mmCIF file of C-alpha atoms in Angstrom:
data_model
loop_
_atom_site.group_PDB
_atom_site.id
_atom_site.type_symbol
_atom_site.label_atom_id
_atom_site.label_comp_id
_atom_site.label_asym_id
_atom_site.label_seq_id
_atom_site.Cartn_x
_atom_site.Cartn_y
_atom_site.Cartn_z
ATOM 1 C CA MET A 278 0.304 -0.545 0.251
ATOM 2 C CA ARG A 279 1.543 3.342 -1.362
ATOM 3 C CA ILE A 280 0.083 6.370 1.351
ATOM 4 C CA ALA A 281 -0.039 10.094 0.001
ATOM 5 C CA MET A 282 -0.343 12.001 3.416
ATOM 6 C CA ILE A 283 -0.846 15.948 3.075
ATOM 7 C CA SER A 284 0.674 18.088 5.674
ATOM 8 C CA MET A 285 0.686 21.295 3.295
ATOM 9 C CA HIS A 286 0.982 24.114 5.880
ATOM 10 C CA THR A 287 3.519 22.928 8.354
ATOM 11 C CA SER A 288 6.459 20.147 7.864
ATOM 12 C CA PRO A 289 6.490 17.049 10.773
ATOM 13 C CA LEU A 290 10.264 17.354 10.488
ATOM 14 C CA GLU A 291 10.122 20.745 11.931
ATOM 15 C CA GLN A 292 10.475 21.808 15.599
ATOM 16 C CA ALA A 293 7.223 21.513 17.529
ATOM 17 C CA GLY A 294 6.236 24.190 20.149
ATOM 18 C CA SER A 295 6.723 27.373 17.860
ATOM 19 C CA GLY A 296 5.085 29.456 15.279
ATOM 20 C CA ASP A 297 2.858 26.662 13.026
ATOM 21 C CA ALA A 298 4.323 23.376 14.992
ATOM 22 C CA GLY A 299 2.893 21.778 16.990
ATOM 23 C CA GLY A 300 0.666 18.307 18.354
ATOM 24 C CA MET A 301 -0.107 18.318 14.602
ATOM 25 C CA ASN A 302 3.945 17.300 13.677
ATOM 26 C CA VAL A 303 3.763 15.159 16.348
ATOM 27 C CA TYR A 304 1.284 13.375 15.380
ATOM 28 C CA VAL A 305 2.158 12.799 11.417
ATOM 29 C CA LEU A 306 5.553 11.743 12.278
ATOM 30 C CA ASN A 307 4.828 9.146 14.377
ATOM 31 C CA THR A 308 2.154 7.723 12.675
ATOM 32 C CA ALA A 309 4.250 7.746 9.774
ATOM 33 C CA ARG A 310 7.514 6.026 10.864
ATOM 34 C CA HIS A 311 4.956 3.361 12.568
ATOM 35 C CA LEU A 312 3.308 2.892 9.135
ATOM 36 C CA ALA A 313 5.771 2.083 7.281
ATOM 37 C CA ARG A 314 7.498 0.018 9.836
ATOM 38 C CA ARG A 315 4.307 -1.869 8.788
ATOM 39 C CA GLY A 316 5.452 -2.079 5.579
ATOM 40 C CA VAL A 317 3.047 0.211 4.355
ATOM 41 C CA GLU A 318 4.869 2.936 2.077
ATOM 42 C CA VAL A 319 4.653 6.711 3.366
ATOM 43 C CA ASP A 320 5.166 10.509 0.756
ATOM 44 C CA ILE A 321 3.773 12.829 2.804
ATOM 45 C CA PHE A 322 4.044 16.363 0.738
ATOM 46 C CA THR A 323 4.424 19.347 2.754
ATOM 47 C CA ARG A 324 5.334 23.202 1.391
ATOM 48 C CA ALA A 325 9.287 23.913 1.465
ATOM 49 C CA THR A 326 10.103 26.996 3.119
ATOM 50 C CA ARG A 327 13.687 27.107 2.380
ATOM 51 C CA PRO A 328 15.993 25.499 -0.389
ATOM 52 C CA SER A 329 18.235 23.803 1.934
ATOM 53 C CA GLN A 330 15.489 21.237 2.235
ATOM 54 C CA GLY A 331 15.742 19.816 -0.596
ATOM 55 C CA GLU A 332 13.334 17.998 -2.555
ATOM 56 C CA ILE A 333 13.095 14.594 -1.486
ATOM 57 C CA VAL A 334 13.894 13.848 2.430
ATOM 58 C CA ALA A 335 14.408 9.902 3.017
ATOM 59 C CA VAL A 336 13.889 9.796 7.070
ATOM 60 C CA GLU A 337 13.421 6.093 7.102
ATOM 61 C CA GLU A 338 12.705 3.024 5.206
ATOM 62 C CA GLY A 339 9.168 3.688 3.724
ATOM 63 C CA LEU A 340 8.977 6.892 4.522
ATOM 64 C CA ARG A 341 10.051 9.983 2.445
ATOM 65 C CA VAL A 342 8.993 13.563 3.265
ATOM 66 C CA ILE A 343 8.748 15.767 -0.540
ATOM 67 C CA ASN A 344 8.859 19.311 0.079
ATOM 68 C CA ILE A 345 6.982 21.117 -2.521
ATOM 69 C CA VAL A 346 7.815 24.686 -3.883
ATOM 70 C CA ALA A 347 4.878 26.767 -3.781
ATOM 71 C CA GLY A 348 5.028 30.270 -3.536
ATOM 72 C CA PRO A 349 8.073 32.273 -2.312
ATOM 73 C CA TYR A 350 10.281 30.314 0.700
ATOM 74 C CA GLU A 351 9.354 32.455 3.646
ATOM 75 C CA GLY A 352 7.209 35.912 4.031
ATOM 76 C CA LEU A 353 4.064 33.755 4.143
ATOM 77 C CA ASP A 354 2.012 33.818 6.879
ATOM 78 C CA LYS A 355 -0.473 30.121 7.813
ATOM 79 C CA GLU A 356 -3.461 32.670 6.825
ATOM 80 C CA ASP A 357 -1.269 33.510 2.998
ATOM 81 C CA LEU A 358 -1.415 29.994 2.626
ATOM 82 C CA PRO A 359 -5.108 29.330 0.585
ATOM 83 C CA THR A 360 -3.650 31.377 -2.062
ATOM 84 C CA GLN A 361 -1.229 28.732 -2.784
ATOM 85 C CA LEU A 362 -3.117 25.644 -2.849
ATOM 86 C CA ALA A 363 -3.134 25.285 -6.688
ATOM 87 C CA ALA A 364 1.061 25.753 -6.830
ATOM 88 C CA PHE A 365 0.959 23.012 -3.930
ATOM 89 C CA THR A 366 -1.537 20.373 -5.614
ATOM 90 C CA GLY A 367 0.199 21.529 -9.075
ATOM 91 C CA GLY A 368 3.555 20.532 -7.443
ATOM 92 C CA ILE A 369 2.198 16.776 -5.594
ATOM 93 C CA VAL A 370 0.625 16.264 -8.925
ATOM 94 C CA ASN A 371 3.727 16.937 -11.017
ATOM 95 C CA PHE A 372 5.747 15.098 -8.356
ATOM 96 C CA ALA A 373 3.772 11.693 -8.773
ATOM 97 C CA ARG A 374 3.907 11.879 -12.600
ATOM 98 C CA CYS A 375 7.349 12.420 -12.455
ATOM 99 C CA PHE A 376 8.178 9.662 -11.220
ATOM 100 C CA GLY A 377 5.581 7.428 -12.196
ATOM 101 C CA LEU A 378 4.204 7.168 -8.616
ATOM 102 C CA ASP A 379 0.366 5.769 -7.810
ATOM 103 C CA TYR A 380 -0.973 6.275 -4.457
ATOM 104 C CA ASP A 381 -3.766 3.552 -3.209
ATOM 105 C CA VAL A 382 -5.148 6.089 -0.312
ATOM 106 C CA ILE A 383 -4.744 10.030 0.684
ATOM 107 C CA HIS A 384 -4.251 10.665 4.225
ATOM 108 C CA SER A 385 -4.828 15.197 4.385
ATOM 109 C CA HIS A 386 -4.193 16.352 7.844
ATOM 110 C CA TYR A 387 -5.596 20.080 8.835
ATOM 111 C CA TRP A 388 -8.407 21.978 6.283
ATOM 112 C CA LEU A 389 -5.555 23.385 3.810
ATOM 113 C CA SER A 390 -4.489 19.978 3.183
ATOM 114 C CA GLY A 391 -7.561 18.778 3.456
ATOM 115 C CA GLN A 392 -8.461 20.915 0.349
ATOM 116 C CA VAL A 393 -5.448 19.932 -1.260
ATOM 117 C CA GLY A 394 -6.766 16.044 -0.505
ATOM 118 C CA TRP A 395 -10.032 16.649 -2.204
ATOM 119 C CA LEU A 396 -9.003 17.778 -5.714
ATOM 120 C CA LEU A 397 -6.478 15.042 -5.376
ATOM 121 C CA ARG A 398 -8.831 12.447 -4.669
ATOM 122 C CA ASP A 399 -10.865 13.193 -8.385
ATOM 123 C CA LEU A 400 -7.621 13.413 -10.135
ATOM 124 C CA TRP A 401 -5.901 9.984 -8.652
ATOM 125 C CA GLU A 402 -9.468 8.735 -8.141
ATOM 126 C CA ALA A 403 -8.119 7.690 -4.506
ATOM 127 C CA PRO A 404 -9.969 7.674 -1.274
ATOM 128 C CA LEU A 405 -9.613 10.658 0.671
ATOM 129 C CA VAL A 406 -9.314 9.791 4.444
ATOM 130 C CA HIS A 407 -9.473 13.209 6.016
ATOM 131 C CA THR A 408 -7.829 14.173 9.940
ATOM 132 C CA ALA A 409 -8.892 17.306 10.731
ATOM 133 C CA HIS A 410 -6.721 18.517 14.041
ATOM 134 C CA THR A 411 -8.658 21.272 14.830
ATOM 135 C CA LEU A 412 -11.993 22.956 13.340
ATOM 136 C CA ALA A 413 -12.743 26.519 13.199
ATOM 137 C CA ALA A 414 -16.554 25.773 15.458
ATOM 138 C CA VAL A 415 -14.625 24.786 17.807
ATOM 139 C CA LYS A 416 -11.838 27.101 17.949
ATOM 140 C CA ASN A 417 -14.520 29.858 17.514
ATOM 141 C CA ALA A 418 -16.485 28.386 20.415
ATOM 142 C CA HIS A 419 -13.455 28.044 22.628
ATOM 143 C CA ARG A 420 -11.558 31.217 21.828
ATOM 144 C CA THR A 421 -10.366 34.071 24.669
ATOM 145 C CA GLN A 422 -11.596 37.179 24.757
ATOM 146 C CA GLY A 423 -9.687 39.364 22.310
ATOM 147 C CA ASP A 424 -8.252 36.784 20.316
ATOM 148 C CA THR A 425 -9.227 36.720 16.613
ATOM 149 C CA PRO A 426 -11.974 34.405 15.646
ATOM 150 C CA GLU A 427 -11.675 31.716 12.650
ATOM 151 C CA SER A 428 -12.917 32.872 9.517
ATOM 152 C CA GLU A 429 -16.021 31.571 7.801
ATOM 153 C CA ALA A 430 -13.623 30.621 5.167
ATOM 154 C CA ARG A 431 -12.282 28.023 6.904
ATOM 155 C CA ARG A 432 -15.201 27.033 8.352
ATOM 156 C CA ILE A 433 -16.856 26.558 4.927
ATOM 157 C CA CYS A 434 -13.591 24.923 3.283
ATOM 158 C CA GLU A 435 -13.650 22.404 6.279
ATOM 159 C CA GLN A 436 -17.854 22.009 5.313
ATOM 160 C CA GLN A 437 -16.211 21.015 1.847
ATOM 161 C CA ILE A 438 -14.331 18.663 3.062
ATOM 162 C CA VAL A 439 -16.137 16.937 6.155
ATOM 163 C CA ASP A 440 -19.547 15.935 2.591
ATOM 164 C CA ASN A 441 -16.342 14.723 0.687
ATOM 165 C CA ALA A 442 -14.175 12.987 2.108
ATOM 166 C CA ASP A 443 -14.294 9.165 2.267
ATOM 167 C CA LEU A 444 -13.398 8.830 5.886
ATOM 168 C CA LEU A 445 -12.727 11.200 8.830
ATOM 169 C CA VAL A 446 -10.329 10.357 11.368
ATOM 170 C CA VAL A 447 -11.018 11.613 14.721
ATOM 171 C CA ASN A 448 -8.655 11.334 17.695
ATOM 172 C CA THR A 449 -11.062 11.022 20.157
ATOM 173 C CA VAL A 450 -15.748 10.883 20.801
ATOM 174 C CA GLN A 451 -15.669 14.059 21.639
ATOM 175 C CA GLU A 452 -14.537 15.518 18.191
ATOM 176 C CA THR A 453 -16.883 12.443 16.598
ATOM 177 C CA ARG A 454 -19.042 14.864 18.459
ATOM 178 C CA ASP A 455 -18.381 18.366 17.114
ATOM 179 C CA LEU A 456 -18.184 16.967 13.577
ATOM 180 C CA VAL A 457 -22.253 15.716 13.553
ATOM 181 C CA GLU A 458 -22.682 18.921 15.920
ATOM 182 C CA HIS A 459 -21.343 21.688 13.917
ATOM 183 C CA TYR A 460 -20.716 19.987 10.220
ATOM 184 C CA ASP A 461 -23.582 17.576 9.823
ATOM 185 C CA ALA A 462 -21.296 15.045 9.913
ATOM 186 C CA ALA A 463 -22.031 11.177 9.551
ATOM 187 C CA ALA A 464 -21.324 9.750 12.379
ATOM 188 C CA GLU A 465 -20.419 6.004 10.108
ATOM 189 C CA ARG A 466 -17.880 7.773 7.781
ATOM 190 C CA ILE A 467 -16.447 8.745 11.291
ATOM 191 C CA VAL A 468 -13.902 6.392 12.556
ATOM 192 C CA VAL A 469 -11.904 6.994 16.370
ATOM 193 C CA VAL A 470 -7.822 6.474 16.779
ATOM 194 C CA SER A 471 -6.328 7.777 19.753
ATOM 195 C CA PRO A 472 -3.466 9.473 19.106
ATOM 196 C CA GLY A 473 -0.585 7.837 21.058
ATOM 197 C CA ALA A 474 3.136 8.651 23.046
ATOM 198 C CA ASP A 475 6.389 7.250 22.119
ATOM 199 C CA VAL A 476 7.110 5.255 25.547
ATOM 200 C CA GLU A 477 10.217 4.635 24.661
ATOM 201 C CA LEU A 478 11.788 7.471 24.691
ATOM 202 C CA PHE A 479 8.905 9.335 27.183
ATOM 203 C CA THR A 480 9.535 7.291 30.107
ATOM 204 C CA PRO A 481 9.843 6.929 33.873
ATOM 205 C CA GLY A 482 12.549 8.673 35.779
ATOM 206 C CA THR A 483 14.512 7.412 38.519
ATOM 207 C CA ASP A 484 15.595 9.871 41.801
ATOM 208 C CA ARG A 485 18.303 10.171 39.377
ATOM 209 C CA ASN A 486 17.612 11.107 36.433
ATOM 210 C CA THR A 487 15.659 14.064 37.975
ATOM 211 C CA GLU A 488 18.867 15.014 39.884
ATOM 212 C CA ARG A 489 20.474 15.188 36.483
ATOM 213 C CA SER A 490 16.725 16.109 34.869
ATOM 214 C CA ARG A 491 16.929 19.599 37.205
ATOM 215 C CA ARG A 492 20.257 19.957 37.374
ATOM 216 C CA GLU A 493 21.089 20.560 33.839
ATOM 217 C CA LEU A 494 17.966 22.872 33.863
ATOM 218 C CA GLY A 495 19.607 24.814 36.778
ATOM 219 C CA ILE A 496 16.614 24.042 39.173
ATOM 220 C CA PRO A 497 17.579 23.016 43.304
ATOM 221 C CA LEU A 498 16.512 19.912 43.563
ATOM 222 C CA HIS A 499 13.960 20.394 46.649
ATOM 223 C CA THR A 500 12.211 22.752 44.894
ATOM 224 C CA LYS A 501 8.862 21.952 43.460
ATOM 225 C CA VAL A 502 8.280 22.469 39.429
ATOM 226 C CA VAL A 503 5.567 23.020 37.492
ATOM 227 C CA ALA A 504 5.951 22.767 33.306
ATOM 228 C CA PHE A 505 4.416 24.406 30.380
ATOM 229 C CA VAL A 506 4.788 22.572 27.197
ATOM 230 C CA GLY A 507 3.739 23.835 23.951
ATOM 231 C CA ARG A 508 3.590 27.059 21.880
ATOM 232 C CA LEU A 509 3.136 30.743 23.044
ATOM 233 C CA GLN A 510 0.033 31.428 22.638
ATOM 234 C CA LYS A 511 -3.499 32.001 24.155
ATOM 235 C CA PHE A 512 -5.224 29.465 22.974
ATOM 236 C CA LYS A 513 -2.777 27.469 25.014
ATOM 237 C CA GLY A 514 -3.807 29.238 28.452
ATOM 238 C CA PRO A 515 0.015 30.054 29.245
ATOM 239 C CA GLU A 516 -1.351 33.180 30.441
ATOM 240 C CA VAL A 517 -3.470 31.330 32.401
ATOM 241 C CA LEU A 518 -0.841 29.422 34.716
ATOM 242 C CA ILE A 519 1.049 32.754 34.979
ATOM 243 C CA ARG A 520 -1.623 34.454 36.651
ATOM 244 C CA ALA A 521 -2.534 31.238 38.446
ATOM 245 C CA THR A 522 1.806 31.409 39.811
ATOM 246 C CA ALA A 523 1.274 34.857 40.926
ATOM 247 C CA GLU A 524 -2.590 34.375 43.045
ATOM 248 C CA LEU A 525 -0.028 31.131 44.509
ATOM 249 C CA MET A 526 2.687 33.207 45.090
ATOM 250 C CA ARG A 527 0.195 36.061 46.957
ATOM 251 C CA ARG A 528 -0.998 33.094 48.800
ATOM 252 C CA ASP A 529 2.241 31.818 50.622
ATOM 253 C CA PRO A 530 5.406 34.794 49.237
ATOM 254 C CA HIS A 531 7.397 32.390 50.667
ATOM 255 C CA ARG A 532 6.991 29.310 48.922
ATOM 256 C CA ASP A 533 9.716 27.248 47.159
ATOM 257 C CA LEU A 534 8.251 27.607 43.498
ATOM 258 C CA ARG A 535 9.510 27.296 40.187
ATOM 259 C CA VAL A 536 7.379 27.287 36.674
ATOM 260 C CA ILE A 537 9.171 26.005 33.483
ATOM 261 C CA MET A 538 7.657 27.634 30.018
ATOM 262 C CA CYS A 539 8.893 25.283 28.014
ATOM 263 C CA GLY A 540 7.777 26.905 24.044
ATOM 264 C CA GLY A 541 8.204 29.650 21.421
ATOM 265 C CA PRO A 542 5.517 32.142 20.558
ATOM 266 C CA SER A 543 3.337 31.417 17.767
ATOM 267 C CA GLY A 544 0.827 33.817 16.054
ATOM 268 C CA ALA A 545 0.919 36.757 13.739
ATOM 269 C CA HIS A 546 1.096 39.398 16.942
ATOM 270 C CA ALA A 547 3.043 36.858 19.815
ATOM 271 C CA THR A 548 6.012 37.744 20.154
ATOM 272 C CA PRO A 549 8.788 36.153 23.171
ATOM 273 C CA GLU A 550 8.094 39.326 24.935
ATOM 274 C CA THR A 551 4.724 38.606 25.544
ATOM 275 C CA TYR A 552 4.417 36.081 28.256
ATOM 276 C CA GLN A 553 7.704 37.123 30.035
ATOM 277 C CA LEU A 554 6.491 40.640 30.510
ATOM 278 C CA LEU A 555 2.953 39.559 31.929
ATOM 279 C CA ALA A 556 5.581 37.476 34.474
ATOM 280 C CA ARG A 557 7.273 40.919 34.950
ATOM 281 C CA GLU A 558 3.929 42.809 35.488
ATOM 282 C CA LEU A 559 2.428 40.643 38.234
ATOM 283 C CA GLY A 560 6.005 40.049 40.091
ATOM 284 C CA VAL A 561 6.710 36.736 38.890
ATOM 285 C CA GLU A 562 9.415 36.763 36.775
ATOM 286 C CA ARG A 563 12.007 35.282 39.536
ATOM 287 C CA VAL A 564 9.929 32.484 39.933
ATOM 288 C CA VAL A 565 8.714 32.240 36.057
ATOM 289 C CA ARG A 566 11.559 30.893 33.258
ATOM 290 C CA PHE A 567 11.532 30.579 29.354
ATOM 291 C CA LEU A 568 13.268 27.847 27.377
ATOM 292 C CA SER A 569 12.862 27.321 23.652
ATOM 293 C CA PRO A 570 11.250 24.470 22.174
ATOM 294 C CA ARG A 571 13.405 21.876 22.128
ATOM 295 C CA PRO A 572 13.312 17.817 20.470
ATOM 296 C CA PRO A 573 11.949 14.926 22.300
ATOM 297 C CA GLU A 574 14.815 13.539 22.980
ATOM 298 C CA GLU A 575 15.642 16.676 25.615
ATOM 299 C CA LEU A 576 12.030 17.523 26.406
ATOM 300 C CA VAL A 577 11.862 14.018 27.882
ATOM 301 C CA SER A 578 14.537 16.315 30.668
ATOM 302 C CA VAL A 579 11.927 18.964 31.523
ATOM 303 C CA TYR A 580 8.617 15.994 32.189
ATOM 304 C CA ARG A 581 10.790 14.617 34.859
ATOM 305 C CA ALA A 582 12.596 17.764 36.140
ATOM 306 C CA ALA A 583 8.593 18.807 37.058
ATOM 307 C CA ASP A 584 6.574 17.890 39.850
ATOM 308 C CA VAL A 585 2.898 18.553 38.172
ATOM 309 C CA VAL A 586 2.499 19.595 34.021
ATOM 310 C CA ALA A 587 -0.098 21.925 33.492
ATOM 311 C CA VAL A 588 -2.054 21.990 30.256
ATOM 312 C CA PRO A 589 -4.031 24.965 30.727
ATOM 313 C CA SER A 590 -5.930 25.275 27.159
ATOM 314 C CA TYR A 591 -8.925 26.482 25.770
ATOM 315 C CA ASN A 592 -9.053 23.071 23.556
ATOM 316 C CA GLU A 593 -7.033 20.309 22.869
ATOM 317 C CA SER A 594 -8.823 17.773 20.074
ATOM 318 C CA PHE A 595 -6.176 14.879 22.368
ATOM 319 C CA GLY A 596 -3.640 16.475 24.692
ATOM 320 C CA LEU A 597 -0.397 14.943 23.575
ATOM 321 C CA VAL A 598 1.656 17.007 26.346
ATOM 322 C CA ALA A 599 -0.605 15.410 28.744
ATOM 323 C CA MET A 600 0.209 12.222 27.511
ATOM 324 C CA GLU A 601 3.668 12.474 26.980
ATOM 325 C CA ALA A 602 3.821 14.136 30.775
ATOM 326 C CA GLN A 603 2.008 10.312 32.094
ATOM 327 C CA ALA A 604 4.484 8.422 30.441
ATOM 328 C CA THR A 605 7.115 10.154 31.707
ATOM 329 C CA GLY A 606 5.497 9.213 35.531
ATOM 330 C CA THR A 607 4.080 13.046 35.693
ATOM 331 C CA PRO A 608 1.053 14.236 36.868
ATOM 332 C CA VAL A 609 -1.674 16.265 34.681
ATOM 333 C CA VAL A 610 -3.413 19.634 35.675
ATOM 334 C CA ALA A 611 -5.132 20.257 32.665
ATOM 335 C CA ALA A 612 -8.368 22.132 31.416
ATOM 336 C CA ALA A 613 -11.718 19.961 31.060
ATOM 337 C CA VAL A 614 -12.492 20.663 27.352
ATOM 338 C CA GLY A 615 -11.544 18.774 23.910
ATOM 339 C CA GLY A 616 -10.173 15.547 24.051
ATOM 340 C CA LEU A 617 -8.000 15.807 27.549
ATOM 341 C CA PRO A 618 -11.009 14.557 29.724
ATOM 342 C CA THR A 619 -9.731 11.035 27.765
ATOM 343 C CA VAL A 620 -6.229 11.809 28.253
ATOM 344 C CA VAL A 621 -6.531 12.243 31.754
ATOM 345 C CA ASP A 622 -7.807 9.873 34.499
ATOM 346 C CA ALA A 623 -9.294 12.518 36.360
ATOM 347 C CA GLY A 624 -7.933 11.898 40.243
ATOM 348 C CA GLU A 625 -6.208 9.102 39.397
ATOM 349 C CA THR A 626 -3.697 10.562 37.257
ATOM 350 C CA GLY A 627 -4.466 14.201 36.936
ATOM 351 C CA LEU A 628 -6.812 16.892 37.854
ATOM 352 C CA LEU A 629 -9.293 18.169 35.607
ATOM 353 C CA VAL A 630 -9.792 21.899 35.925
ATOM 354 C CA HIS A 631 -13.375 23.208 34.921
ATOM 355 C CA SER A 632 -12.991 26.943 34.827
ATOM 356 C CA HIS A 633 -9.598 29.157 33.717
ATOM 357 C CA GLU A 634 -9.391 31.791 36.546
ATOM 358 C CA PRO A 635 -6.215 31.788 38.059
ATOM 359 C CA GLU A 636 -7.979 30.808 41.349
ATOM 360 C CA ALA A 637 -8.943 27.442 40.281
ATOM 361 C CA TRP A 638 -5.674 26.865 38.818
ATOM 362 C CA ALA A 639 -3.661 27.788 42.081
ATOM 363 C CA ASP A 640 -6.311 25.835 44.575
ATOM 364 C CA ALA A 641 -6.082 22.746 41.717
ATOM 365 C CA LEU A 642 -1.928 23.063 41.600
ATOM 366 C CA ALA A 643 -1.891 24.029 45.186
ATOM 367 C CA GLN A 644 -3.025 20.557 45.486
ATOM 368 C CA LEU A 645 -0.942 18.124 43.921
ATOM 369 C CA LEU A 646 2.310 20.719 44.778
ATOM 370 C CA ASP A 647 1.338 20.103 49.240
ATOM 371 C CA ASP A 648 0.083 16.488 49.142
ATOM 372 C CA ASP A 649 3.347 14.773 48.306
ATOM 373 C CA GLU A 650 1.855 10.930 48.832
ATOM 374 C CA ARG A 651 -0.735 12.148 46.906
ATOM 375 C CA ARG A 652 1.346 13.074 43.792
ATOM 376 C CA ILE A 653 3.619 10.100 44.062
ATOM 377 C CA ALA A 654 0.646 7.673 44.018
ATOM 378 C CA MET A 655 -0.826 10.375 40.712
ATOM 379 C CA GLY A 656 2.598 9.221 39.474
ATOM 380 C CA GLU A 657 2.677 5.792 39.774
ATOM 381 C CA ALA A 658 -0.484 5.314 37.974
ATOM 382 C CA ALA A 659 0.200 8.177 35.500
ATOM 383 C CA VAL A 660 2.816 5.159 33.879
ATOM 384 C CA GLU A 661 0.143 3.177 34.010
ATOM 385 C CA HIS A 662 -2.432 4.743 32.170
ATOM 386 C CA ALA A 663 0.112 6.053 29.091
ATOM 387 C CA SER A 664 1.414 2.642 27.978
ATOM 388 C CA GLN A 665 -2.239 1.671 26.608
ATOM 389 C CA PHE A 666 -1.735 4.707 23.897
ATOM 390 C CA SER A 667 0.937 4.126 21.735
ATOM 391 C CA TRP A 668 1.494 5.190 18.264
ATOM 392 C CA ALA A 669 2.021 1.317 16.906
ATOM 393 C CA ALA A 670 -0.937 0.895 18.021
ATOM 394 C CA ALA A 671 -2.882 3.914 16.190
ATOM 395 C CA ALA A 672 -0.869 3.499 13.368
ATOM 396 C CA THR A 673 -2.245 -0.141 13.137
ATOM 397 C CA GLN A 674 -5.615 1.277 13.263
ATOM 398 C CA LEU A 675 -4.790 3.437 10.391
ATOM 399 C CA GLU A 676 -3.871 1.029 8.457
ATOM 400 C CA ALA A 677 -6.686 -0.891 8.703
ATOM 401 C CA ILE A 678 -9.239 2.665 8.087
ATOM 402 C CA PHE A 679 -7.247 2.809 4.901
ATOM 403 C CA ALA A 680 -7.525 -0.732 3.768
ATOM 404 C CA ASP A 681 -11.482 -0.191 4.421
ATOM 405 C CA ALA A 682 -10.976 2.927 2.632
ATOM 406 C CA LEU A 683 -10.103 1.409 -0.752
ATOM 407 C CA SER A 684 -13.041 -0.303 -0.572
ATOM 408 C CA ILE A 685 -15.055 2.688 -1.360
ATOM 409 C CA GLU A 686 -15.934 2.637 -4.897
ATOM 410 C CA ILE A 687 -15.725 6.573 -6.675
ATOM 411 C CA PRO A 688 -17.748 6.854 -9.364
ATOM 412 C CA ASP A 689 -15.069 7.583 -12.482
ATOM 413 C CA CYS A 690 -16.094 10.240 -15.418
ATOM 414 C CA HIS A 691 -18.052 6.925 -17.096
ATOM 415 C CA ALA A 692 -19.781 6.300 -14.387
ATOM 416 C CA ARG A 693 -20.531 10.048 -13.108
ATOM 417 C CA ARG A 694 -22.319 10.688 -16.943
ATOM 418 C CA ALA A 695 -24.617 7.095 -16.906
ATOM 419 C CA ILE A 696 -25.982 8.280 -13.424
ATOM 420 C CA GLY A 697 -26.195 11.507 -15.262
ATOM 421 C CA TYR A 698 -23.686 13.865 -13.508
#
């Protein structure tokens, strides 16, 4: 089986945690890796952003990333990418023609790629499987005050993809409900595939591992540590954690606490200083420390160094950070939104917060930071919980879904004429 994966707006090889690179990048790369290891040939098509990338990047046997030139390498925001849909699609068609490739199934990720996949579906007469990752209607329903709403144009494009994709893959049952409620999707065409974590890399550390991780990060061994991992944008809620930190320090000025914010700015108006200035204004700049995004091999040290990982997002289709944290044995305090109630076993591997008010978050964080016995027990339970989710299992499910998609009959031009198109 040969699969064409489409990830137009961000390459799976980009560092997750800044710009437009996030959990979707991790999802695409890891599912593709494990599909390839099962003998499925996978080409991931993405837009080239610098000439040094080269056209074809061999990731491992059976898996390549194809960089398609569509528009200038630099200077195009994600909001401008719809202007390059035709160029990007043309580049894919030309690549497949030049190398004599036929793809059995198209798997598109995010709405921009879904529009490309929809066209390729008809050109290649191959079934389209689509994973949205985020949806405009859902983001608008949960957007923060002052945050820019997703456009009606995007919502219309998503509706077209939902109407025309052969199968829709979602991360959680909640996403199924979102598609049915907001996009009138047919439930029988939706399949839930839980993402995973790299449980071979993200493993619980020994006391010595934790000590080394803290030493590398310059954190005192006996300080309580809360970590945030992800893009620094309003939708991910870093401001919620910083304000909760200020509330914790207001309640107890002598609390020995460090908050690690690991990620880069994301969004049209975001700068590295945005949240640093907030921490300074709230008087917690000594407590809050900012780290640049880092690859998984280094990120594991951040998880191990933390007593608690906070995920204060306003919505998450799944919540990969929460899953990776639990795999390392670190309990999670997360917003009770999107897929996070699935990822976090509330009361057993972490806590869910049903608000984004700083006081509520300070209460939840204090519960775990001040109760060593409960926090340690949750960390042990978290490892077992995370072991139920793996990328290998996700890839096995996807391969079966692709096989099912192959049995879907796509009318060709002659058939359409015959039935009166």
